[in-house]
Short mmCIF file of C-alpha atoms in Angstrom, two decimals:
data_model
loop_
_atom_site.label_atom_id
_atom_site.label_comp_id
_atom_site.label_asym_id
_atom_site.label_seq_id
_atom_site.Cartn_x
_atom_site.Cartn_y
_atom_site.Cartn_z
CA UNK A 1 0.00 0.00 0.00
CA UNK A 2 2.80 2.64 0.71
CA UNK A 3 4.74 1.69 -2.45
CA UNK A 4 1.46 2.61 -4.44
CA UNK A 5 1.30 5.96 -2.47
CA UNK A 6 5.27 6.65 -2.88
CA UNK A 7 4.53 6.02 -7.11
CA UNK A 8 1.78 8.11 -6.95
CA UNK A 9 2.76 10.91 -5.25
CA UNK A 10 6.47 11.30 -7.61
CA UNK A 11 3.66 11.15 -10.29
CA UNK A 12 2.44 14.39 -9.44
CA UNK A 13 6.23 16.06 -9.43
CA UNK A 14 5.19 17.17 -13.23
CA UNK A 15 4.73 20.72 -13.96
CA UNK A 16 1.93 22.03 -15.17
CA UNK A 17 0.62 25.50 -16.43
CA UNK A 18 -2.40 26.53 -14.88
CA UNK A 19 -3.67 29.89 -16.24
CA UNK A 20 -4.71 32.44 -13.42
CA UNK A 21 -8.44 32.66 -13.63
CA UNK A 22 -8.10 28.47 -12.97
CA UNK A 23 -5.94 29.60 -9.90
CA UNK A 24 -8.65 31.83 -8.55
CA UNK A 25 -11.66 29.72 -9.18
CA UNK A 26 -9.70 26.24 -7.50
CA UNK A 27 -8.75 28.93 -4.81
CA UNK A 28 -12.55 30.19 -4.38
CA UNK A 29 -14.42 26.55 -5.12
CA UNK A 30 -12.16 25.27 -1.64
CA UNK A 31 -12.61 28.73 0.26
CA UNK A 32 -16.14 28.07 -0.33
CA UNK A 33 -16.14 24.48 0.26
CA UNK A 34 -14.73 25.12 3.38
CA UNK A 35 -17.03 27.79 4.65
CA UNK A 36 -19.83 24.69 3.34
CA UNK A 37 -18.37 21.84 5.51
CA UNK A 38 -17.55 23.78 8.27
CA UNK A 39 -20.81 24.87 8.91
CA UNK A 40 -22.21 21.46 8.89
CA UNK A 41 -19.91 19.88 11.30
CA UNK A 42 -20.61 22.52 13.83
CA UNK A 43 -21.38 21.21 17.27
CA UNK A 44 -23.54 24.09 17.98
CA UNK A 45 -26.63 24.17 16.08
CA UNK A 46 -29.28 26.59 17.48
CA UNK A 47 -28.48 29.92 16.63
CA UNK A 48 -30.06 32.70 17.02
CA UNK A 49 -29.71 36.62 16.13
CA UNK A 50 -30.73 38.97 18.18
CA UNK A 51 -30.91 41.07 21.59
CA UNK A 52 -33.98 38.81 23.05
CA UNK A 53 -34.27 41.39 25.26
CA UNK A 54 -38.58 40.72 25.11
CA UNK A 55 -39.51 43.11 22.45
CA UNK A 56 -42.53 41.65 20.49
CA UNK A 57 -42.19 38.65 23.02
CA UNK A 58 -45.93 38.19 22.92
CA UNK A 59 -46.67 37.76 26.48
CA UNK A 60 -49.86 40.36 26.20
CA UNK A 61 -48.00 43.68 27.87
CA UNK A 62 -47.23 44.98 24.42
CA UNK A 63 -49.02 48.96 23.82
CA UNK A 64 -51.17 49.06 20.98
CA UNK A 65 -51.76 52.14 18.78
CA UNK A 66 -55.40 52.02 19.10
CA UNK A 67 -55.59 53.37 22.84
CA UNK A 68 -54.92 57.02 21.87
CA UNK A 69 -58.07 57.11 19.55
CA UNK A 70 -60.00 55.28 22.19
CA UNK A 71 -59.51 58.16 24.42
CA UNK A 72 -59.89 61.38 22.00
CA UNK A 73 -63.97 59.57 21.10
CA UNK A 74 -64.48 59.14 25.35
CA UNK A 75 -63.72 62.48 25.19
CA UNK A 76 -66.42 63.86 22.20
CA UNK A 77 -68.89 61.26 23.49
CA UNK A 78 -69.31 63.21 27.21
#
């Protein structure tokens, strides 16, 4: 098995001319590949963006808009 890995890895001691915009994509296809894999093998999972600090939380103590006209036709009605 390690004779087959020393033959093929003189094999690749040839030179070959790679023009630049191949450099750059090969470059950006791993860079990318990386970011890809990476993400998946994560241990952590849940993430989430924000403060959470309870705005819009939905626990009934939010202020509608509606109370200010409620008042001004109280008002006309007396």
């Amino acid at each position: 098995m390690t004779q087959k890995v020393k033959v093929f890895w003189k094999s690749l001691d040839r030179r070959i001319i790679v023009s630049q915009r191949e450099l750059v994509l090969g470059l950006t296809v791993c860079a990318l590949a990386g970011i890809v894999v990476g993400a998946m093998f994560t241990p952590k999972k849940n993430v989430s963006i924000g403060s959470n600090n309870g705005n819009n939380s939905g626990n009934g103590t939010t202020v509608s808009a509606d109370t200010g006209a409620d008042e001004e036709e109280t008002e006309d009605e007396e």
